[in-house]
XYZ file of C-alpha atoms in Angstrom:
498
model
C 27.566 7.092 -23.946
C 26.358 3.473 -23.016
C 23.958 3.137 -20.088
C 25.617 2.417 -16.674
C 24.512 -0.545 -14.529
C 24.581 -1.618 -10.973
C 25.567 -5.216 -10.501
C 24.223 -6.895 -7.366
C 25.694 -10.290 -6.215
C 23.206 -12.232 -4.126
C 25.196 -15.075 -2.318
C 22.100 -17.128 -1.005
C 21.976 -20.426 0.939
C 21.376 -22.487 -2.195
C 22.387 -20.630 -5.194
C 24.444 -17.559 -6.342
C 22.995 -14.918 -8.527
C 24.495 -11.908 -10.368
C 21.673 -9.251 -11.244
C 22.200 -6.247 -13.532
C 19.969 -3.308 -12.391
C 19.196 -0.012 -14.169
C 19.244 3.003 -12.033
C 15.399 3.092 -11.772
C 15.511 -0.342 -10.104
C 14.410 -2.490 -13.057
C 16.156 -5.646 -13.763
C 18.348 -5.829 -17.042
C 19.560 -9.469 -16.762
C 19.961 -12.092 -14.272
C 22.170 -15.301 -14.095
C 21.690 -17.861 -11.399
C 23.457 -21.093 -10.529
C 22.910 -23.517 -7.545
C 25.619 -25.096 -5.457
C 25.930 -28.240 -3.430
C 24.729 -28.759 0.119
C 26.636 -31.121 2.209
C 25.216 -32.827 5.444
C 27.996 -34.732 7.057
C 26.005 -35.646 10.135
C 22.421 -35.236 11.354
C 21.757 -31.427 11.743
C 25.136 -30.495 10.432
C 25.200 -28.313 7.032
C 28.131 -27.250 5.081
C 28.992 -25.635 1.957
C 32.231 -25.730 -0.123
C 33.341 -22.093 0.001
C 35.579 -22.540 -3.034
C 32.576 -23.677 -4.894
C 30.589 -20.828 -3.919
C 33.298 -18.285 -5.070
C 33.656 -20.281 -8.326
C 29.811 -20.272 -8.761
C 29.555 -16.469 -8.121
C 32.459 -15.697 -10.554
C 30.664 -17.764 -13.228
C 27.341 -15.998 -12.847
C 29.063 -12.562 -12.925
C 30.769 -13.392 -16.146
C 27.751 -14.878 -17.768
C 25.407 -12.022 -16.793
C 27.949 -9.455 -18.525
C 28.164 -11.917 -21.672
C 24.336 -12.237 -21.664
C 23.873 -8.579 -21.626
C 26.383 -7.781 -24.525
C 28.020 -5.116 -22.311
C 31.610 -4.424 -21.259
C 32.610 -4.714 -17.478
C 33.355 -1.024 -17.812
C 29.605 -0.521 -18.256
C 29.079 -1.408 -14.636
C 29.312 1.443 -12.257
C 29.458 -0.162 -9.032
C 28.781 -3.716 -7.350
C 26.677 -4.414 -4.230
C 26.701 -7.721 -2.204
C 24.063 -9.366 -0.236
C 24.489 -12.813 1.328
C 23.194 -15.634 3.626
C 24.015 -14.330 7.014
C 26.151 -15.900 9.649
C 27.616 -18.873 7.471
C 31.260 -19.114 8.556
C 34.566 -19.385 6.389
C 38.030 -19.656 7.870
C 40.770 -19.572 5.298
C 44.590 -19.290 5.062
C 45.461 -15.658 4.013
C 48.568 -16.718 1.995
C 47.040 -19.640 0.091
C 43.463 -18.481 -0.121
C 42.301 -22.038 0.691
C 39.538 -22.703 3.378
C 40.855 -24.860 6.253
C 37.374 -26.559 6.436
C 34.095 -26.347 4.593
C 31.841 -23.296 5.381
C 29.568 -23.856 8.315
C 26.162 -22.862 7.276
C 23.785 -20.721 9.510
C 21.392 -23.606 9.614
C 24.140 -26.014 11.143
C 23.189 -27.147 14.769
C 26.655 -28.740 15.537
C 27.423 -26.252 18.261
C 24.087 -26.309 19.954
C 25.386 -28.286 23.195
C 28.203 -25.646 23.650
C 25.517 -22.946 23.455
C 23.442 -24.836 26.121
C 26.625 -24.854 28.331
C 26.904 -21.050 27.802
C 23.559 -20.426 28.857
C 24.009 -22.683 31.959
C 27.162 -20.653 32.959
C 25.169 -17.545 32.890
C 26.222 -15.711 29.835
C 22.852 -15.151 28.264
C 22.353 -11.545 29.443
C 25.900 -10.415 28.985
C 25.678 -11.609 25.388
C 22.242 -10.067 24.683
C 23.336 -6.554 26.139
C 26.357 -6.586 23.987
C 25.214 -8.139 20.838
C 21.448 -8.066 20.889
C 21.372 -11.907 20.042
C 20.282 -14.945 21.878
C 22.990 -17.562 22.573
C 22.481 -19.839 19.772
C 24.259 -22.257 17.213
C 22.854 -19.917 14.411
C 25.560 -17.300 14.905
C 29.062 -17.414 13.729
C 30.979 -17.115 16.973
C 30.683 -20.841 18.088
C 31.128 -21.931 14.527
C 34.466 -20.272 14.334
C 35.456 -21.889 17.744
C 34.357 -25.249 16.551
C 36.734 -24.904 13.494
C 39.582 -23.889 15.671
C 39.060 -26.571 18.118
C 38.398 -29.453 15.663
C 40.341 -28.839 12.502
C 43.884 -30.023 12.883
C 46.552 -27.444 13.055
C 43.850 -24.586 12.771
C 44.279 -22.904 16.114
C 48.004 -22.968 15.859
C 47.935 -21.271 12.399
C 45.253 -18.763 13.622
C 47.442 -17.832 16.609
C 50.319 -17.261 14.200
C 48.061 -14.830 12.297
C 47.829 -16.923 9.215
C 44.025 -17.561 9.119
C 41.163 -15.077 8.341
C 37.515 -15.425 9.219
C 34.615 -13.901 7.178
C 31.016 -14.476 6.636
C 30.149 -14.989 2.840
C 30.307 -11.330 1.938
C 33.832 -11.015 3.471
C 34.837 -14.180 1.589
C 33.452 -12.948 -1.814
C 34.995 -9.402 -1.334
C 38.401 -10.906 -0.322
C 38.390 -12.942 -3.539
C 37.066 -10.124 -5.700
C 39.849 -7.826 -4.524
C 42.569 -10.641 -4.535
C 43.059 -10.379 -0.885
C 43.408 -6.576 -0.662
C 40.205 -6.087 1.176
C 39.483 -8.305 4.373
C 36.169 -6.316 5.279
C 32.620 -6.784 6.300
C 29.773 -4.352 6.848
C 27.863 -3.433 10.161
C 24.846 -5.785 9.382
C 26.905 -8.753 8.936
C 29.198 -8.063 11.977
C 26.114 -7.739 13.930
C 25.226 -11.341 13.248
C 28.501 -12.941 14.462
C 27.805 -12.799 18.313
C 31.223 -11.018 18.512
C 30.231 -7.416 17.729
C 29.260 -4.826 20.354
C 26.198 -2.909 19.196
C 26.949 -0.067 21.531
C 30.676 0.397 20.906
C 30.410 -0.668 17.272
C 33.596 -2.669 17.724
C 34.620 -6.318 17.974
C 34.158 -7.080 21.697
C 37.277 -8.026 23.419
C 35.475 -9.874 26.178
C 33.557 -11.937 23.760
C 36.618 -12.644 21.622
C 38.234 -13.920 24.870
C 35.233 -16.020 25.758
C 35.128 -17.669 22.377
C 38.882 -17.985 22.257
C 39.313 -16.425 18.877
C 42.500 -14.495 17.928
C 41.454 -11.025 16.919
C 43.742 -10.966 14.063
C 41.264 -13.263 12.105
C 38.318 -10.694 12.187
C 37.659 -8.498 9.222
C 37.572 -4.610 9.310
C 33.969 -3.375 9.887
C 32.711 -0.754 7.389
C 29.597 1.104 6.505
C 26.922 -0.868 4.352
C 27.078 1.888 1.751
C 30.493 3.282 0.713
C 33.810 1.921 -0.824
C 34.593 -1.525 0.607
C 37.212 -2.303 -2.156
C 37.629 -2.626 -6.053
C 37.690 -5.707 -8.131
C 41.219 -6.749 -9.068
C 41.957 -5.728 -12.751
C 42.626 -9.376 -13.821
C 39.110 -10.424 -12.571
C 36.832 -8.826 -15.209
C 38.901 -7.697 -18.258
C 40.796 -4.915 -16.706
C 37.808 -3.277 -14.874
C 38.345 -2.024 -11.375
C 34.714 -1.853 -10.167
C 33.981 -0.229 -6.838
C 32.465 -2.536 -4.365
C 30.239 -0.024 -2.638
C 27.346 -1.790 -1.020
C 27.142 -4.695 1.264
C 24.285 -6.022 3.756
C 23.002 -9.385 4.962
C 19.981 -10.797 3.017
C 17.262 -9.533 5.333
C 18.650 -6.135 5.960
C 19.207 -5.790 2.176
C 15.567 -6.692 1.595
C 14.591 -4.104 4.078
C 16.646 -1.419 2.326
C 15.343 -2.693 -0.991
C 11.618 -2.083 0.330
C 12.719 1.529 1.465
C 11.977 0.972 5.214
C 13.845 4.081 6.000
C 11.413 5.515 8.607
C 11.215 4.827 12.200
C 8.611 1.965 12.664
C 8.644 0.744 9.032
C 8.243 -3.109 8.941
C 8.803 -5.549 6.284
C 7.994 -9.125 6.047
C 9.690 -11.595 3.677
C 7.504 -14.610 3.041
C 9.824 -17.430 2.088
C 10.364 -20.889 3.501
C 9.903 -19.268 6.781
C 9.148 -15.562 7.394
C 11.574 -12.792 8.242
C 9.919 -9.850 9.807
C 12.186 -6.730 10.371
C 11.293 -3.292 12.070
C 13.339 -0.094 11.729
C 13.947 1.176 15.135
C 15.926 4.247 14.291
C 19.161 5.311 15.856
C 18.923 3.290 19.034
C 19.045 -0.517 19.581
C 15.712 -1.715 21.270
C 16.145 -4.902 23.241
C 13.300 -7.512 23.234
C 11.128 -9.040 25.922
C 10.002 -11.523 23.643
C 13.268 -12.989 22.231
C 13.373 -11.019 19.143
C 16.723 -10.196 17.854
C 18.280 -6.743 17.928
C 20.449 -6.184 14.881
C 21.963 -3.401 12.810
C 19.718 -2.379 9.958
C 22.496 -0.788 8.017
C 25.325 1.830 8.470
C 25.580 4.819 6.041
C 28.316 7.106 6.566
C 28.604 7.810 10.401
C 24.913 6.962 10.998
C 23.944 3.669 12.227
C 20.075 2.475 12.215
C 18.849 -0.542 14.172
C 16.254 -3.111 13.831
C 14.169 -5.708 15.632
C 14.008 -9.032 13.865
C 11.686 -11.946 14.430
C 11.827 -15.194 12.514
C 8.958 -17.609 11.738
C 10.181 -21.056 11.122
C 7.380 -22.328 8.963
C 5.663 -20.177 6.291
C 6.061 -21.178 2.627
C 7.115 -24.686 3.827
C 3.617 -25.170 5.270
C 2.208 -24.889 1.758
C 4.971 -27.269 0.461
C 3.766 -29.698 3.077
C 0.259 -29.501 1.798
C 1.519 -30.186 -1.674
C 4.255 -32.863 -1.145
C 3.048 -34.680 2.040
C -0.805 -34.335 2.161
C -1.208 -34.155 -1.685
C -3.968 -31.674 -1.197
C -2.729 -29.302 -3.778
C -0.724 -29.772 -6.992
C 1.166 -26.271 -7.095
C 1.564 -23.592 -4.354
C -0.585 -21.301 -6.291
C -3.578 -23.747 -5.814
C -3.637 -22.745 -2.208
C -5.140 -19.352 -3.053
C -7.683 -20.885 -5.281
C -8.964 -23.270 -2.809
C -8.921 -20.921 0.095
C -11.250 -18.703 -1.942
C -13.732 -21.657 -2.374
C -15.054 -21.474 1.189
C -16.380 -18.528 3.052
C -14.115 -19.020 6.170
C -12.031 -21.655 7.902
C -15.019 -23.334 9.353
C -13.310 -23.155 12.836
C -10.169 -25.108 11.728
C -6.843 -23.792 12.923
C -3.307 -25.090 12.177
C -0.269 -24.518 14.228
C 2.687 -25.425 12.069
C 5.011 -26.060 14.974
C 6.844 -28.792 13.131
C 10.265 -27.776 14.710
C 8.841 -25.982 17.721
C 7.663 -22.417 18.098
C 9.806 -19.417 17.819
C 9.151 -15.745 18.950
C 7.223 -14.832 20.914
C 6.488 -18.254 22.462
C 9.831 -20.031 22.241
C 8.728 -23.598 23.001
C 11.116 -25.933 21.306
C 8.781 -28.870 22.493
C 5.849 -27.597 20.657
C 4.583 -29.781 17.773
C 2.208 -29.119 14.654
C -1.468 -29.084 15.590
C -4.766 -29.074 13.925
C -7.756 -28.135 16.043
C -11.432 -27.583 15.444
C -12.017 -30.460 12.996
C -15.783 -31.486 12.493
C -17.545 -33.808 10.312
C -18.003 -30.928 7.786
C -14.365 -29.870 7.723
C -13.043 -30.125 3.965
C -9.701 -29.958 2.512
C -10.329 -26.368 1.484
C -10.799 -25.338 5.152
C -7.364 -27.146 5.964
C -5.825 -25.151 2.976
C -7.314 -21.932 4.137
C -6.374 -22.548 7.712
C -2.705 -23.085 6.467
C -2.532 -19.769 4.737
C -4.270 -18.137 7.758
C -1.587 -19.587 10.019
C 1.222 -17.680 8.247
C -0.678 -14.471 8.794
C -1.275 -15.232 12.548
C 2.461 -16.021 13.189
C 3.392 -12.793 11.468
C 0.986 -10.828 13.557
C 2.380 -12.458 16.686
C 5.805 -11.191 15.929
C 4.630 -7.831 14.704
C 2.567 -7.295 17.952
C 5.648 -8.259 20.032
C 7.804 -5.630 17.962
C 4.988 -3.044 18.755
C 5.134 -3.885 22.507
C 8.941 -3.865 22.611
C 9.365 -0.620 20.688
C 6.175 1.248 21.744
C 6.092 2.488 18.177
C 2.767 2.427 16.426
C 3.004 0.260 13.130
C 0.553 1.610 10.528
C 1.859 -0.379 7.309
C 3.544 -3.482 6.309
C 5.760 -3.877 3.216
C 5.955 -7.473 1.821
C 8.227 -9.578 -0.482
C 9.083 -13.022 -1.123
C 7.237 -15.807 -3.172
C 4.076 -15.839 -0.957
C 3.533 -12.259 -1.167
C 1.909 -13.140 -4.633
C -0.735 -14.995 -2.864
C -3.797 -12.403 -2.848
C -5.741 -14.330 -0.232
C -2.791 -14.357 2.221
C -2.082 -10.806 1.779
C -5.607 -9.649 2.149
C -5.907 -11.783 5.189
C -2.578 -10.430 6.692
C -4.088 -6.913 6.313
C -7.344 -7.914 7.942
C -5.897 -9.701 10.797
C -3.238 -6.761 11.533
C -5.776 -4.015 10.650
C -3.143 -2.270 8.712
C -2.245 -1.578 5.000
C -0.086 -4.139 3.471
C 2.046 -2.955 0.441
C 3.484 -5.332 -2.155
C 6.356 -3.784 -4.070
C 6.148 -3.495 -7.935
C 9.911 -3.909 -8.027
C 10.891 -7.612 -7.742
C 14.115 -9.012 -6.229
C 14.053 -6.658 -3.272
C 17.073 -8.397 -1.476
C 19.321 -7.909 -4.557
C 17.603 -4.511 -5.167
C 18.722 -3.392 -1.643
C 22.231 -4.311 -2.369
C 22.182 -2.311 -5.632
C 20.631 0.651 -3.910
C 23.320 0.613 -1.192
C 26.022 0.448 -3.957
C 24.551 3.191 -5.978
C 24.082 5.397 -2.861
C 27.821 4.433 -1.938
C 29.198 6.111 -5.149
C 26.774 9.045 -5.441
C 24.469 7.623 -8.177
C 21.701 8.269 -5.937
C 21.636 11.614 -4.084
C 20.027 10.192 -0.896
C 17.540 7.742 0.538
C 14.581 9.881 -0.529
C 15.719 9.491 -4.089
C 15.561 5.797 -3.692
C 12.260 6.038 -2.043
C 10.802 7.834 -5.001
C 11.823 4.863 -7.104
C 9.898 2.354 -4.910
C 6.276 1.936 -6.117
C 3.815 -0.679 -5.313
C 2.001 -3.149 -7.333
C -0.837 -3.550 -4.874
C -2.039 -2.173 -1.588
C -4.295 -4.518 0.662
C -6.541 -2.487 2.942
C -8.156 -4.003 5.994
C -11.944 -4.989 6.089
C -13.990 -3.059 8.632
C -15.404 -6.036 10.583
C -12.968 -5.877 13.520
C -14.857 -7.893 15.729
C -14.765 -10.957 13.450
C -10.798 -10.806 13.117
C -10.346 -10.200 16.767
C -12.285 -13.542 17.481
C -10.236 -15.247 14.770
C -7.105 -14.195 16.510
C -8.332 -15.231 19.961
C -9.129 -18.741 18.512
C -5.543 -18.743 17.217
C -4.059 -18.188 20.491
C -6.169 -21.015 22.011
C -4.972 -23.244 19.152
C -1.338 -22.356 19.825
C -1.826 -23.206 23.558
C -2.852 -26.623 22.695
C 0.410 -27.215 20.842
C 2.777 -26.394 23.745
C 5.132 -28.883 25.246
C 3.766 -31.765 23.202
C 7.240 -33.374 22.607
C 8.396 -32.872 26.197
């Protein structure tokens, strides 16, 4: 009997990937292809949803062919996706009425400010756990209905459907049989009530969105549909796992226990903390969201986003020309014994949690005649760790849960200097997973769990092993002083552009 695989579909912001995993979490094959980004106006970002679907279908077929397997050798399929990105399409033709509006798009920012002035912030936060922001799906749906000719009329006739990218992919895989999403993606729309676990009628009315457009909300692990027979050579593969990218990463890192925290070090950083079976609302502007739903059990998370992380190292490379490759940052940081009093606050686009100052700007402080490029490079890596500490300390205060370890993934988690400094500044152990691709792996684990391939989360946890554990230095006074100086440096960046 041939080995059975789990296929994970990772619908990212710039590319689609299909990954075949073995049951032990190791990768058999990967296929990846990028798709186009569209910027019709300043701060507007769009994708062609048909291109995303075509690209995903292409990588699915390619990874099967590359592996010399039959579609029948795939036991189940899990999906993870860029969150909040909004597609509205005609349910009869399958054609989108407009390009997908991407999570990064700011076209509805003015409308969001109006909602805040009208006093809706607390109501929306108490229902959804979210800040009013153009980031989320609700205002994007409203924009399409208000600005695309004939869209509102068609929606009110029941002819249009809405979905985030997971919903769009599943609808196409099932040839329109399943119009569904999971709890994690629903919780990022600004339309879903975290307490009732239903689409919220008051919010639907506020945003003037016909309820018939909204998908059915299902658990993140369990049957969401089956691939249509004509899709993959007659195979009806169970689609049995689905989660937004950060939640999938958290599941792939086995953050199953109360207080478990993961940090994904990418262009920015996404920090998420498991808060168990109750939503915790933040005093620092962190987001309250659903971690996942399995069976009838919902687990919640606090999430904090750091705008500038890996992109700070790219800035050193591409604009300042201080390094040739991102990997050089580790080498140069180790060439000096400390930062020589230099601190960088990378507030290129303002500061997020816990400061929330959109007028803050990037700042370098503490320069002296003895400052060298090595100090600036080291200060840049340290800034990523300081920002992560800011968010984790906010989570600690919001939740009153003691955080004793951090699980890490993403490109910059391969930087040994950064990971050791992160451990030192937090005074906790930092665990780097041995298994790569934690986001897609999380989707695979959810899918496998959804068909009984894994008995429970404990079996998944036993698969997760760690490549490296970074343990904090004993010199606490030194790192406490570093952090005090960081806070002073942050204060110098406030309100610069006001």
